[in-house]
Short mmCIF file of C-alpha atoms and ligand atoms in Angstrom, two decimals:
data_model
loop_
_atom_site.label_atom_id
_atom_site.label_comp_id
_atom_site.label_asym_id
_atom_site.label_seq_id
_atom_site.Cartn_x
_atom_site.Cartn_y
_atom_site.Cartn_z
CA MET A 1 -4.98 -48.45 -12.33
CA ILE A 2 -7.88 -48.33 -9.75
CA THR A 3 -8.38 -51.72 -8.19
CA PRO A 4 -10.62 -52.59 -5.43
CA ASP A 5 -7.54 -52.82 -3.03
CA ASN A 6 -6.47 -49.42 -3.78
CA ALA A 7 -9.74 -47.82 -4.75
CA ILE A 8 -9.96 -45.88 -1.33
CA ASP A 9 -6.61 -44.64 -1.52
CA THR A 10 -7.20 -43.29 -5.04
CA ARG A 11 -10.38 -41.51 -3.76
CA ALA A 12 -8.65 -39.65 -1.26
CA LEU A 13 -5.86 -38.71 -3.51
CA LEU A 14 -8.21 -37.56 -5.93
CA ALA A 15 -10.15 -35.51 -3.04
CA PHE A 16 -6.68 -34.39 -1.76
CA TYR A 17 -6.06 -32.85 -5.54
CA ALA A 18 -9.50 -31.30 -5.69
CA GLU A 19 -9.13 -29.71 -2.27
CA ALA A 20 -5.66 -28.13 -3.50
CA GLY A 21 -7.12 -26.81 -6.64
CA VAL A 22 -5.71 -29.84 -8.86
CA ASP A 23 -9.07 -30.34 -10.98
CA GLU A 24 -8.25 -30.34 -14.53
CA ALA A 25 -7.11 -33.48 -15.98
CA LEU A 26 -5.07 -32.48 -19.20
CA ASP A 27 -3.13 -35.78 -20.20
CA GLU A 28 -2.22 -39.23 -19.22
CA ALA A 29 1.89 -38.66 -19.06
CA PRO A 30 3.60 -35.57 -17.64
CA VAL A 31 5.04 -33.13 -20.63
CA ASN A 32 8.52 -31.81 -20.52
CA ARG A 33 7.69 -27.85 -21.41
CA PHE A 34 11.31 -27.27 -21.17
CA ALA A 35 12.19 -29.50 -24.38
CA GLU A 36 9.40 -27.70 -26.37
CA ALA A 37 10.19 -24.87 -28.81
CA ALA A 38 9.82 -21.34 -27.51
CA PRO A 39 6.27 -20.22 -28.16
CA GLN A 40 5.70 -17.88 -31.12
CA PRO A 41 4.24 -14.33 -30.96
CA SER A 42 0.45 -14.46 -30.48
CA PRO A 43 -1.96 -14.45 -33.53
CA PRO A 44 -4.45 -11.82 -33.45
CA ALA A 45 -7.34 -12.27 -31.26
CA ALA A 46 -9.90 -12.60 -33.98
CA ALA A 47 -7.85 -15.83 -34.90
CA GLN A 48 -8.27 -17.38 -31.36
CA PRO A 49 -11.98 -17.45 -30.62
CA ALA A 50 -12.69 -17.91 -27.06
CA ALA A 51 -14.73 -21.18 -27.62
CA ALA A 52 -11.41 -22.53 -29.38
CA ARG A 53 -9.31 -21.55 -26.73
CA ALA A 54 -11.65 -23.05 -23.89
CA ALA A 55 -11.76 -26.40 -25.73
CA ALA A 56 -9.94 -29.02 -23.82
CA VAL A 57 -7.39 -30.18 -26.23
CA PRO A 58 -5.22 -33.29 -24.89
CA ILE A 59 -2.02 -32.10 -25.03
CA ALA A 60 -0.49 -35.40 -26.77
CA GLN A 61 -2.70 -34.73 -29.92
CA ALA A 62 -1.69 -31.07 -29.99
CA ALA A 63 1.57 -31.27 -31.40
CA PRO A 64 2.92 -28.85 -32.84
CA ARG A 65 1.41 -26.96 -30.34
CA PRO A 66 -0.55 -23.75 -31.44
CA ALA A 67 1.30 -20.48 -30.99
CA GLN A 68 -1.29 -19.31 -28.48
CA ALA A 69 0.92 -18.45 -25.45
CA ALA A 70 2.35 -14.87 -25.25
CA VAL A 71 5.69 -14.54 -23.59
CA PRO A 72 5.14 -12.23 -20.72
CA ASP A 73 7.26 -9.08 -21.04
CA GLU A 74 7.33 -5.30 -20.83
CA ALA A 75 5.93 -4.96 -24.12
CA GLN A 76 2.75 -6.87 -22.90
CA ALA A 77 2.67 -4.67 -19.78
CA ALA A 78 2.91 -1.67 -21.82
CA LEU A 79 0.26 -2.63 -24.38
CA ALA A 80 -1.98 -3.20 -21.40
CA ARG A 81 -1.23 0.40 -20.05
CA GLN A 82 -2.41 1.68 -23.37
CA LEU A 83 -5.39 -0.26 -23.50
CA ALA A 84 -6.45 0.49 -20.01
CA ALA A 85 -5.71 4.00 -20.35
CA GLY A 86 -7.98 4.36 -23.70
CA ALA A 87 -10.88 2.72 -22.19
CA ALA A 88 -13.42 5.43 -21.40
CA THR A 89 -16.15 3.43 -19.58
CA LEU A 90 -16.36 0.18 -17.90
CA GLU A 91 -17.93 -1.48 -20.90
CA GLU A 92 -14.84 -0.37 -23.07
CA LEU A 93 -12.42 -1.80 -20.17
CA ARG A 94 -14.02 -5.26 -20.33
CA GLU A 95 -13.85 -5.20 -23.91
CA ALA A 96 -10.30 -4.20 -24.10
CA MET A 97 -9.37 -6.82 -21.57
CA ALA A 98 -11.30 -9.52 -23.51
CA SER A 99 -9.21 -8.52 -26.54
CA PHE A 100 -5.98 -8.60 -25.11
CA ASP A 101 -3.93 -11.57 -25.47
CA GLY A 102 -0.85 -10.69 -23.66
CA CYS A 103 -1.39 -12.64 -20.41
CA ASN A 104 -0.73 -16.31 -20.55
CA LEU A 105 -3.56 -16.86 -17.89
CA LYS A 106 -6.08 -16.03 -20.30
CA PHE A 107 -5.31 -19.07 -22.57
CA THR A 108 -5.97 -21.55 -19.80
CA ALA A 109 -8.95 -19.98 -18.30
CA LYS A 110 -12.76 -20.46 -19.40
CA ASN A 111 -13.78 -16.92 -18.93
CA LEU A 112 -12.92 -13.31 -18.24
CA VAL A 113 -13.82 -12.76 -14.53
CA PHE A 114 -14.50 -9.00 -14.74
CA SER A 115 -16.64 -7.86 -11.91
CA ASP A 116 -19.94 -8.30 -9.82
CA GLY A 117 -21.86 -5.88 -7.89
CA ASN A 118 -22.92 -2.16 -8.61
CA PRO A 119 -20.57 -0.02 -10.20
CA GLU A 120 -22.19 3.00 -8.73
CA ALA A 121 -21.56 1.70 -5.14
CA ALA A 122 -19.31 3.60 -2.90
CA LEU A 123 -17.43 0.48 -1.81
CA MET A 124 -15.05 -1.57 -3.89
CA LEU A 125 -13.45 -4.72 -3.01
CA VAL A 126 -10.48 -6.05 -4.69
CA GLY A 127 -9.25 -9.84 -4.50
CA GLU A 128 -6.16 -11.76 -5.89
CA ALA A 129 -7.34 -13.79 -8.85
CA PRO A 130 -10.50 -16.05 -9.72
CA GLY A 131 -10.88 -19.79 -8.55
CA ARG A 132 -12.51 -22.70 -10.15
CA ASP A 133 -16.25 -21.66 -9.43
CA GLU A 134 -15.54 -17.82 -10.63
CA ASP A 135 -13.88 -18.99 -13.73
CA ILE A 136 -16.80 -21.34 -14.61
CA GLU A 137 -19.40 -18.70 -13.81
CA GLY A 138 -17.09 -15.43 -15.36
CA ARG A 139 -18.10 -13.66 -11.88
CA PRO A 140 -15.60 -13.06 -8.94
CA PHE A 141 -16.30 -14.34 -5.28
CA VAL A 142 -18.96 -16.79 -6.02
CA GLY A 143 -17.56 -19.94 -4.39
CA ARG A 144 -16.84 -20.75 -1.03
CA SER A 145 -14.71 -17.66 0.08
CA GLY A 146 -17.32 -15.66 -1.83
CA ARG A 147 -20.14 -16.92 0.44
CA LEU A 148 -17.94 -16.01 3.34
CA LEU A 149 -17.56 -12.53 1.94
CA ASP A 150 -21.06 -11.98 1.36
CA ARG A 151 -21.70 -12.67 5.04
CA MET A 152 -19.01 -10.24 5.98
CA LEU A 153 -20.77 -7.51 3.51
CA ALA A 154 -24.01 -8.38 5.24
CA ALA A 155 -22.63 -7.73 8.92
CA ILE A 156 -22.05 -4.43 7.95
CA GLY A 157 -25.47 -3.88 6.12
CA LEU A 158 -24.18 -4.39 2.72
CA ASP A 159 -24.70 -6.76 -0.44
CA ARG A 160 -23.79 -6.97 -3.91
CA GLN A 161 -26.01 -4.27 -4.87
CA SER A 162 -24.22 -1.90 -2.57
CA ALA A 163 -20.48 -2.90 -3.47
CA TYR A 164 -18.73 -3.61 -6.39
CA ILE A 165 -16.25 -6.61 -6.61
CA ALA A 166 -13.25 -7.33 -9.06
CA ASN A 167 -9.75 -9.09 -8.82
CA VAL A 168 -6.03 -7.76 -9.66
CA ILE A 169 -5.95 -10.82 -12.24
CA PRO A 170 -8.84 -11.23 -14.12
CA TRP A 171 -8.26 -15.05 -15.26
CA ARG A 172 -7.81 -17.81 -13.34
CA PRO A 173 -4.45 -19.18 -12.78
CA PRO A 174 -4.16 -23.12 -13.63
CA GLY A 175 -4.78 -25.07 -10.67
CA ASN A 176 -5.55 -21.80 -8.54
CA ARG A 177 -1.39 -21.48 -8.28
CA ALA A 178 -0.38 -17.97 -7.17
CA PRO A 179 0.05 -15.31 -10.02
CA THR A 180 3.33 -14.54 -10.96
CA PRO A 181 4.90 -11.12 -10.33
CA HIS A 182 4.98 -10.90 -14.31
CA GLU A 183 1.32 -11.81 -14.68
CA THR A 184 0.69 -9.39 -11.82
CA GLU A 185 2.56 -6.61 -13.60
CA ILE A 186 0.75 -7.39 -17.02
CA CYS A 187 -2.67 -7.10 -15.41
CA ARG A 188 -2.25 -4.29 -12.91
CA PRO A 189 -2.96 -1.41 -15.17
CA PHE A 190 -6.41 -3.15 -15.60
CA ILE A 191 -7.50 -3.17 -12.13
CA GLU A 192 -6.16 0.17 -11.91
CA ARG A 193 -8.10 1.86 -14.42
CA GLN A 194 -11.23 -0.42 -13.08
CA ILE A 195 -10.94 1.37 -9.76
CA GLU A 196 -10.50 4.86 -11.52
CA LEU A 197 -13.56 4.19 -13.85
CA VAL A 198 -15.79 3.02 -10.95
CA GLY A 199 -14.41 5.57 -8.40
CA PRO A 200 -15.37 4.33 -5.01
CA LYS A 201 -15.21 6.38 -1.97
CA VAL A 202 -13.43 3.28 -0.19
CA LEU A 203 -11.49 0.52 -1.33
CA VAL A 204 -10.93 -2.72 0.31
CA ASN A 205 -8.06 -4.95 -0.44
CA LEU A 206 -8.85 -8.59 0.29
CA GLY A 207 -5.43 -10.18 1.11
CA GLY A 208 -1.88 -9.67 0.73
CA PRO A 209 -1.57 -9.93 -3.12
CA SER A 210 -4.39 -7.19 -3.85
CA ALA A 211 -2.98 -4.81 -1.11
CA LYS A 212 0.67 -5.24 -2.18
CA THR A 213 -0.18 -4.60 -5.67
CA LEU A 214 -2.55 -1.46 -5.23
CA LEU A 215 -0.98 0.19 -2.13
CA ASN A 216 2.50 0.37 -3.40
CA THR A 217 3.85 -1.78 -0.30
CA THR A 218 5.66 -5.16 0.53
CA GLU A 219 4.49 -5.26 4.03
CA GLY A 220 2.50 -8.49 4.88
CA ILE A 221 -0.95 -8.47 5.24
CA LEU A 222 -0.99 -9.44 9.10
CA ARG A 223 0.94 -5.99 9.24
CA LEU A 224 -1.16 -4.05 7.08
CA ARG A 225 -4.52 -5.16 7.94
CA GLY A 226 -6.73 -3.02 10.16
CA ASN A 227 -4.88 0.24 9.11
CA TRP A 228 -6.06 2.89 6.51
CA ARG A 229 -3.95 3.27 3.24
CA VAL A 230 -4.41 5.09 0.33
CA HIS A 231 -4.88 4.15 -3.43
CA THR A 232 -3.80 6.66 -5.83
CA THR A 233 -5.26 6.54 -9.10
CA ALA A 234 -3.20 7.48 -12.51
CA SER A 235 -5.32 10.95 -12.33
CA GLY A 236 -4.30 11.80 -8.98
CA THR A 237 -7.50 10.56 -6.92
CA VAL A 238 -6.90 9.39 -3.60
CA ILE A 239 -9.04 6.74 -2.26
CA PRO A 240 -8.87 5.64 1.61
CA ALA A 241 -7.99 1.74 1.17
CA MET A 242 -8.56 -1.04 3.91
CA PRO A 243 -6.35 -4.01 3.60
CA THR A 244 -7.87 -7.02 5.27
CA LEU A 245 -7.76 -10.71 5.57
CA HIS A 246 -8.76 -12.76 2.31
CA PRO A 247 -12.11 -14.74 2.83
CA ALA A 248 -9.92 -18.18 1.90
CA TYR A 249 -7.50 -17.28 4.73
CA LEU A 250 -10.22 -16.79 6.85
CA LEU A 251 -12.04 -20.31 5.72
CA ARG A 252 -8.35 -21.84 6.80
CA THR A 253 -7.79 -19.60 9.90
CA PRO A 254 -11.57 -19.24 11.69
CA ALA A 255 -9.63 -17.49 14.61
CA HIS A 256 -8.53 -14.29 12.65
CA LYS A 257 -12.42 -13.84 11.69
CA ARG A 258 -12.37 -11.42 14.30
CA LEU A 259 -9.79 -9.27 12.87
CA ALA A 260 -11.61 -9.24 9.62
CA TRP A 261 -14.70 -8.12 11.32
CA ARG A 262 -12.79 -5.25 13.01
CA ASP A 263 -11.50 -4.05 9.77
CA PHE A 264 -15.10 -4.16 8.25
CA VAL A 265 -16.51 -2.29 11.15
CA GLU A 266 -13.71 0.20 10.25
CA VAL A 267 -14.92 0.32 6.56
CA LYS A 268 -18.68 0.64 7.74
CA MET A 269 -17.56 3.66 9.91
CA LYS A 270 -15.35 5.42 6.95
CA LEU A 271 -18.25 5.02 4.73
CA LYS A 272 -20.76 6.59 6.96
CA ALA A 273 -18.44 9.58 7.73
CA LEU A 274 -18.10 9.91 4.12
CA GLN A 275 -21.61 10.15 3.32
CA ALA A 276 -22.42 12.49 6.04
N1 URA B 301 -10.37 -15.52 -4.43
C1 URA B 301 -10.08 -14.18 -4.98
O1 URA B 301 -9.31 -13.70 -4.64
N2 URA B 301 -11.28 -13.83 -5.94
C2 URA B 301 -12.01 -14.69 -6.44
O2 URA B 301 -12.51 -14.22 -7.06
C3 URA B 301 -12.36 -15.87 -5.72
C4 URA B 301 -11.54 -16.06 -4.86
#
């Protein structure tokens, strides 16, 4: 309980939680998820309107829990691959992703965060996963990291009309936790197809998770960054890819902004060379 004596500490604690991404109060008491029954198979998408999923239902009132969360497994990844491959346009891909119930992250997210920018652009940037602001707006990189990204793009003469932006994971992980390997494997076919449909001349991987997922490597981002790699699409198109530091990392480690600056200059030179 907040009293005059502990009010300041409580405020500091809440500020700390907000900074750490813990910004959704679900219930008064902790819930032992291990004691709950295993989730049932997910019902058809039509039975789960987005508005119903987004509604904040206090957990204590939700017993028995609706069978809405799918278990991440190979079947879901296979379905994602099938849906992604069947999408002939970006709009079809967006619709396929919106109807896909195989990733648990969808059920805690408010919105699908599909893309921002210009799908005709020569440059595509791929981050890791949406945060709180992106989840609310349904657009990637609109929070603090996004504002830094805008400045990084401006430094090489680009903006959101001359670049296309997406994430490996299109739904916000709760509390901004890192996506699990399962979640990444389930979402991977979607971002791979998105890259294929956009067909950029140059890809930029913002941060380690994007680089590892799309460049087929396990190396850390500090080793990878600054060196050209390639992303190969399902149809065999080879796209030059520059792994660089994630804007959120740069906000925490401003001394490394000079490294990202070098990477973006490389990107600018590559775009110029490819357009020549
Ligand atoms: N970080 C990301 O990786 N993507 C976003 O959209 C926002 C922050």
